[in-house]
Every structure is written in C-alpha cells, then in structure tokens.
Amino acid sequence: MFEPEMKILYTRETIATEVRRLAAEISTEFSGEEVLMICVLKGSFLFFADLVREITIPVVVDFVRVASYGSETQSSGIVEIRKDVELSLKNQNVIIVEDIIDSGYTIETLYHRLQQRSPKVLKVCTLIDKSRRREVDFTPDYVGVSMEDGFIVGYGLDLDERYRNLCEIYLVENA
Ligand code: PRP
C-alpha cells in the first residue's frame, strides 16, 4: 500500500479561525434572513459541520453528492449528480459549501444545475481555493484559504478514501 509522506499545511487553529471568519461573513451578509446550506459530499462534511455551527442566523441544511470522472489528481470535466438535494431551493438564500475548488468543473456544473431551481440567491463557499489550477472561469463568493499546487489530505479530503478524519490538512509530499 502507498505510504504518503505528509506535512501539516493548515493546523486545527488555522482552520478554526478561517471557519469562524467565513461564518461571520455569511451571518452578517444574510442578517435577519435564513440560509439554506448545501454540503457537497463527501469532502465537505467536516468543514460543513463546523461552519454551520458557527453561523448565528437561522440555517437549514441539505446534502448533494457529485461525482467527477478523471484520475486521482485531475478532473475530466464530466460531472454527474449522484445524490440530489432534497429541499426546494425556490426563493431561498442558498450557499453551496465545498472543501476545495480545483479545476472548477465540479462547482461550475453544480452551480448551473442549482441555479435552474430559482433560488433567491446562490453563493459558493469553499475552504480551499486552488484558483491557479482553474480550467473554467469560476470565482467563489467566500474563500477560506488559497493555495497553489500540491496534493492535500485531511479534514474531509482523501487519498483513496483515507485520511478524511484527520483534524489538520496535510500536504502529501510524495504524491
Ligand atoms: C473534490 C472536491 C470537489 C472537487 C473539486 O471532490 O470535494 O468537489 O473534487 O475538483 P474540481 O474543481 O477539479 O472539479 P471529489 O470528486 O474528490 O469527491 P469527494 O468530495 O467525495 O472526495
């Protein structure tokens, strides 16, 4: 089995600080209203759980599972919804929550599919933005941290489904 060499890139404290900042931004922007937060499974599950608990305005939650085809490190651009959102988005303040945006194919496809359901507002929040790897033109509304290249795991992110449970985010140096 492949043994990754891992070095901490973002500590628990750094992640928690960014999560609080993002939650405060969202709470302020939608003050007096309700937000419908959508977790993009699986990678976002920890970020989502922490983010919604820091939001101080009314929140409802839903989940979507999106599969993108390609290699472990490179998306092909073919994106399919495997498990759809269950709540109606009509006239709702909807925020899609991603762990990472890389090529942008996944979020671009999901954004346009959900936009067709007539939300009042549709925003995107990502913990990590690899904007320099973008292959489509997509800019998220809320960004935790930006990074250049490099394969990362932990805090929801996997390597062959492993390491999602780590509390920190690690750079895999021999990926
Ligand atoms: C990851 C991540 C995003 C997507 C980003 O999901 O959670 O959804 O890839 O890549 P892109 O910008 O190049 O499309 P992945 O397909 O690895 O599934 P997972 O969340 O279940 O790990």
mmCIF file of C-alpha atoms and ligand atoms in Angstrom:
data_model
loop_
_atom_site.group_PDB
_atom_site.id
_atom_site.type_symbol
_atom_site.label_atom_id
_atom_site.label_comp_id
_atom_site.label_asym_id
_atom_site.label_seq_id
_atom_site.Cartn_x
_atom_site.Cartn_y
_atom_site.Cartn_z
ATOM 1 C CA MET A 1 0.000 0.000 0.000
ATOM 2 C CA PHE A 2 1.225 3.535 -0.815
ATOM 3 C CA GLU A 3 2.709 5.263 2.245
ATOM 4 C CA PRO A 4 2.261 9.020 1.913
ATOM 5 C CA GLU A 5 4.792 11.412 3.411
ATOM 6 C CA MET A 6 2.642 14.074 4.991
ATOM 7 C CA LYS A 7 3.495 17.508 6.339
ATOM 8 C CA ILE A 8 0.996 19.784 8.120
ATOM 9 C CA LEU A 9 -0.130 22.631 5.880
ATOM 10 C CA TYR A 10 -3.061 24.028 7.894
ATOM 11 C CA THR A 11 -3.361 23.401 11.626
ATOM 12 C CA ARG A 12 -6.626 22.943 13.545
ATOM 13 C CA GLU A 13 -6.248 26.516 14.795
ATOM 14 C CA THR A 14 -5.809 27.969 11.296
ATOM 15 C CA ILE A 15 -8.818 26.042 10.035
ATOM 16 C CA ALA A 16 -10.955 27.084 13.022
ATOM 17 C CA THR A 17 -10.008 30.753 12.521
ATOM 18 C CA GLU A 18 -10.997 30.637 8.849
ATOM 19 C CA VAL A 19 -14.235 28.795 9.630
ATOM 20 C CA ARG A 20 -15.216 31.448 12.184
ATOM 21 C CA ARG A 21 -14.370 34.259 9.762
ATOM 22 C CA LEU A 22 -16.432 32.703 6.956
ATOM 23 C CA ALA A 23 -19.368 32.052 9.306
ATOM 24 C CA ALA A 24 -19.249 35.676 10.478
ATOM 25 C CA GLU A 25 -19.211 36.944 6.861
ATOM 26 C CA ILE A 26 -22.217 34.808 5.957
ATOM 27 C CA SER A 27 -24.106 35.684 9.151
ATOM 28 C CA THR A 28 -23.549 39.399 8.514
ATOM 29 C CA GLU A 29 -24.451 39.292 4.833
ATOM 30 C CA PHE A 30 -27.729 37.456 5.475
ATOM 31 C CA SER A 31 -28.542 39.105 8.803
ATOM 32 C CA GLY A 32 -32.281 38.837 9.566
ATOM 33 C CA GLU A 33 -32.761 36.074 6.989
ATOM 34 C CA GLU A 34 -32.404 32.284 6.739
ATOM 35 C CA VAL A 35 -29.774 30.442 4.690
ATOM 36 C CA LEU A 36 -30.021 27.006 3.104
ATOM 37 C CA MET A 37 -26.560 25.469 3.285
ATOM 38 C CA ILE A 38 -25.707 22.596 0.925
ATOM 39 C CA CYS A 39 -22.871 20.223 1.804
ATOM 40 C CA VAL A 40 -21.104 18.722 -1.224
ATOM 41 C CA LEU A 41 -20.284 15.161 -0.119
ATOM 42 C CA LYS A 42 -18.008 13.678 0.828
ATOM 43 C CA GLY A 43 -15.092 16.056 1.165
ATOM 44 C CA SER A 44 -17.000 18.935 2.781
ATOM 45 C CA PHE A 45 -18.539 17.012 5.663
ATOM 46 C CA LEU A 46 -16.236 18.262 8.445
ATOM 47 C CA PHE A 47 -15.936 21.817 7.131
ATOM 48 C CA PHE A 48 -19.710 21.949 6.725
ATOM 49 C CA ALA A 49 -20.372 20.632 10.235
ATOM 50 C CA ASP A 50 -18.015 23.207 11.753
ATOM 51 C CA LEU A 51 -19.246 26.079 9.559
ATOM 52 C CA VAL A 52 -22.964 25.664 10.235
ATOM 53 C CA ARG A 53 -22.314 25.554 13.989
ATOM 54 C CA GLU A 54 -20.603 28.964 13.840
ATOM 55 C CA ILE A 55 -23.388 30.653 11.871
ATOM 56 C CA THR A 56 -25.572 32.864 14.043
ATOM 57 C CA ILE A 57 -28.616 33.256 11.759
ATOM 58 C CA PRO A 58 -31.254 30.560 11.034
ATOM 59 C CA VAL A 59 -29.843 27.699 8.935
ATOM 60 C CA VAL A 60 -31.349 24.718 7.144
ATOM 61 C CA VAL A 61 -29.087 22.036 5.717
ATOM 62 C CA ASP A 62 -29.104 19.666 2.778
ATOM 63 C CA PHE A 63 -26.615 17.382 1.044
ATOM 64 C CA VAL A 64 -25.571 16.651 -2.514
ATOM 65 C CA ARG A 65 -23.160 14.054 -3.864
ATOM 66 C CA VAL A 66 -21.362 14.857 -7.076
ATOM 67 C CA ALA A 67 -19.065 12.520 -8.972
ATOM 68 C CA SER A 68 -16.487 13.856 -11.360
ATOM 69 C CA TYR A 69 -14.632 11.488 -13.604
ATOM 70 C CA GLY A 70 -10.903 11.547 -14.106
ATOM 71 C CA SER A 71 -7.711 10.495 -12.388
ATOM 72 C CA GLU A 72 -6.987 10.900 -8.664
ATOM 73 C CA THR A 73 -5.465 14.323 -9.205
ATOM 74 C CA GLN A 74 -7.106 15.638 -12.362
ATOM 75 C CA SER A 75 -10.790 16.098 -13.156
ATOM 76 C CA SER A 76 -12.049 15.238 -16.632
ATOM 77 C CA GLY A 77 -14.839 17.780 -16.696
ATOM 78 C CA ILE A 78 -17.588 15.153 -16.786
ATOM 79 C CA VAL A 79 -19.692 15.736 -13.679
ATOM 80 C CA GLU A 80 -22.781 13.830 -12.517
ATOM 81 C CA ILE A 81 -25.129 14.333 -9.548
ATOM 82 C CA ARG A 82 -25.216 11.015 -7.643
ATOM 83 C CA LYS A 83 -27.442 12.159 -4.774
ATOM 84 C CA ASP A 84 -29.574 15.221 -5.290
ATOM 85 C CA VAL A 85 -30.581 17.973 -2.880
ATOM 86 C CA GLU A 86 -33.957 17.159 -1.315
ATOM 87 C CA LEU A 87 -35.254 20.591 -0.260
ATOM 88 C CA SER A 88 -36.772 23.120 -2.641
ATOM 89 C CA LEU A 89 -34.387 25.965 -3.443
ATOM 90 C CA LYS A 90 -37.104 28.277 -4.748
ATOM 91 C CA ASN A 91 -36.724 31.780 -3.286
ATOM 92 C CA GLN A 92 -34.139 30.580 -0.765
ATOM 93 C CA ASN A 93 -30.755 32.057 0.116
ATOM 94 C CA VAL A 94 -28.657 29.081 -0.954
ATOM 95 C CA ILE A 95 -24.969 28.579 -0.154
ATOM 96 C CA ILE A 96 -23.075 25.649 -1.678
ATOM 97 C CA VAL A 97 -20.269 24.534 0.657
ATOM 98 C CA GLU A 98 -17.173 22.907 -0.891
ATOM 99 C CA ASP A 99 -13.965 21.735 0.727
ATOM 100 C CA ILE A 100 -11.867 22.563 -2.327
ATOM 101 C CA ILE A 101 -12.225 24.081 -5.774
ATOM 102 C CA ASP A 102 -9.536 22.941 -8.172
ATOM 103 C CA SER A 103 -10.230 22.832 -11.936
ATOM 104 C CA GLY A 104 -13.675 24.286 -11.152
ATOM 105 C CA TYR A 105 -15.576 21.709 -13.237
ATOM 106 C CA THR A 106 -17.489 20.274 -10.265
ATOM 107 C CA ILE A 107 -18.674 23.565 -8.820
ATOM 108 C CA GLU A 108 -19.428 25.128 -12.194
ATOM 109 C CA THR A 109 -21.689 22.224 -13.145
ATOM 110 C CA LEU A 110 -23.385 22.100 -9.749
ATOM 111 C CA TYR A 111 -23.857 25.886 -9.669
ATOM 112 C CA HIS A 112 -25.624 25.947 -13.023
ATOM 113 C CA ARG A 113 -27.823 22.954 -12.188
ATOM 114 C CA LEU A 114 -28.943 24.531 -8.891
ATOM 115 C CA GLN A 115 -29.387 27.965 -10.461
ATOM 116 C CA GLN A 116 -32.156 26.442 -12.607
ATOM 117 C CA ARG A 117 -34.209 25.837 -9.431
ATOM 118 C CA SER A 118 -34.897 29.544 -8.908
ATOM 119 C CA PRO A 119 -33.100 30.308 -5.638
ATOM 120 C CA LYS A 120 -33.355 33.913 -4.445
ATOM 121 C CA VAL A 121 -29.564 33.983 -4.074
ATOM 122 C CA LEU A 122 -26.980 31.298 -4.921
ATOM 123 C CA LYS A 123 -23.499 31.640 -3.389
ATOM 124 C CA VAL A 124 -20.476 29.388 -3.085
ATOM 125 C CA CYS A 125 -18.255 28.973 -0.042
ATOM 126 C CA THR A 126 -15.032 26.957 -0.215
ATOM 127 C CA LEU A 127 -12.473 26.261 2.464
ATOM 128 C CA ILE A 128 -9.641 25.948 -0.063
ATOM 129 C CA ASP A 129 -9.316 27.670 -3.421
ATOM 130 C CA LYS A 130 -6.706 26.433 -5.895
ATOM 131 C CA SER A 131 -7.521 29.275 -8.270
ATOM 132 C CA ARG A 132 -4.382 28.906 -10.382
ATOM 133 C CA ARG A 133 -5.467 25.399 -11.442
ATOM 134 C CA ARG A 134 -8.789 26.620 -12.749
ATOM 135 C CA GLU A 135 -9.829 25.339 -16.188
ATOM 136 C CA VAL A 136 -13.156 27.148 -16.209
ATOM 137 C CA ASP A 137 -13.940 30.708 -15.188
ATOM 138 C CA PHE A 138 -15.428 30.401 -11.695
ATOM 139 C CA THR A 139 -14.890 32.597 -8.643
ATOM 140 C CA PRO A 140 -16.339 31.518 -5.259
ATOM 141 C CA ASP A 141 -18.011 34.126 -3.047
ATOM 142 C CA TYR A 142 -16.402 33.038 0.234
ATOM 143 C CA VAL A 143 -12.871 31.587 0.430
ATOM 144 C CA GLY A 144 -11.060 30.255 3.493
ATOM 145 C CA VAL A 145 -7.518 29.870 2.184
ATOM 146 C CA SER A 146 -5.936 29.995 -1.253
ATOM 147 C CA MET A 147 -3.168 27.640 -2.225
ATOM 148 C CA GLU A 148 -1.042 26.916 -5.267
ATOM 149 C CA ASP A 149 -0.408 23.378 -6.382
ATOM 150 C CA GLY A 150 0.045 20.293 -4.215
ATOM 151 C CA PHE A 151 -1.998 17.262 -3.162
ATOM 152 C CA ILE A 152 -3.642 17.648 0.239
ATOM 153 C CA VAL A 153 -5.485 15.342 2.625
ATOM 154 C CA GLY A 154 -7.267 15.574 5.955
ATOM 155 C CA TYR A 155 -10.268 17.490 7.348
ATOM 156 C CA GLY A 156 -12.554 15.757 4.840
ATOM 157 C CA LEU A 157 -10.083 15.446 1.963
ATOM 158 C CA ASP A 158 -8.991 11.953 0.990
ATOM 159 C CA LEU A 159 -6.350 9.860 -0.692
ATOM 160 C CA ASP A 160 -8.147 6.746 -1.909
ATOM 161 C CA GLU A 161 -10.879 7.401 0.705
ATOM 162 C CA ARG A 162 -8.380 7.515 3.597
ATOM 163 C CA TYR A 163 -7.338 10.377 5.912
ATOM 164 C CA ARG A 164 -10.680 12.216 5.767
ATOM 165 C CA ASN A 165 -10.892 12.043 9.583
ATOM 166 C CA LEU A 166 -7.651 13.943 10.277
ATOM 167 C CA CYS A 167 -8.169 17.222 12.135
ATOM 168 C CA GLU A 168 -5.472 19.082 10.203
ATOM 169 C CA ILE A 169 -4.813 19.469 6.474
ATOM 170 C CA TYR A 170 -1.607 17.862 5.246
ATOM 171 C CA LEU A 171 0.441 18.236 2.088
ATOM 172 C CA VAL A 172 1.367 14.850 0.612
ATOM 173 C CA GLU A 173 4.979 15.345 -0.382
ATOM 174 C CA ASN A 174 5.396 12.166 -2.433
ATOM 175 C CA ALA A 175 2.024 12.227 -4.208
HETATM 176 C C1 PRP B 1 -13.338 17.049 -4.779
HETATM 177 C C2 PRP B 1 -13.837 18.277 -4.060
HETATM 178 C C3 PRP B 1 -14.630 18.995 -5.113
HETATM 179 C C4 PRP B 1 -13.915 18.634 -6.390
HETATM 180 C C5 PRP B 1 -13.024 19.751 -6.820
HETATM 181 O O1 PRP B 1 -14.309 16.061 -4.723
HETATM 182 O O2 PRP B 1 -14.614 17.966 -2.939
HETATM 183 O O3 PRP B 1 -15.977 18.569 -5.148
HETATM 184 O O4 PRP B 1 -13.112 17.475 -6.118
HETATM 185 O O5 PRP B 1 -12.356 19.448 -8.017
HETATM 186 P P1 PRP B 1 -12.594 20.240 -9.365
HETATM 187 O O6 PRP B 1 -12.650 21.723 -9.034
HETATM 188 O O7 PRP B 1 -11.353 19.892 -10.164
HETATM 189 O O8 PRP B 1 -13.843 19.754 -10.009
HETATM 190 P P2 PRP B 1 -14.053 14.533 -5.160
HETATM 191 O O9 PRP B 1 -14.533 14.345 -6.559
HETATM 192 O O10 PRP B 1 -12.615 14.180 -4.860
HETATM 193 O O11 PRP B 1 -15.041 13.742 -4.201
HETATM 194 P P3 PRP B 1 -15.120 13.689 -2.599
HETATM 195 O O12 PRP B 1 -15.584 15.044 -2.138
HETATM 196 O O13 PRP B 1 -16.130 12.631 -2.331
HETATM 197 O O14 PRP B 1 -13.739 13.352 -2.076
#
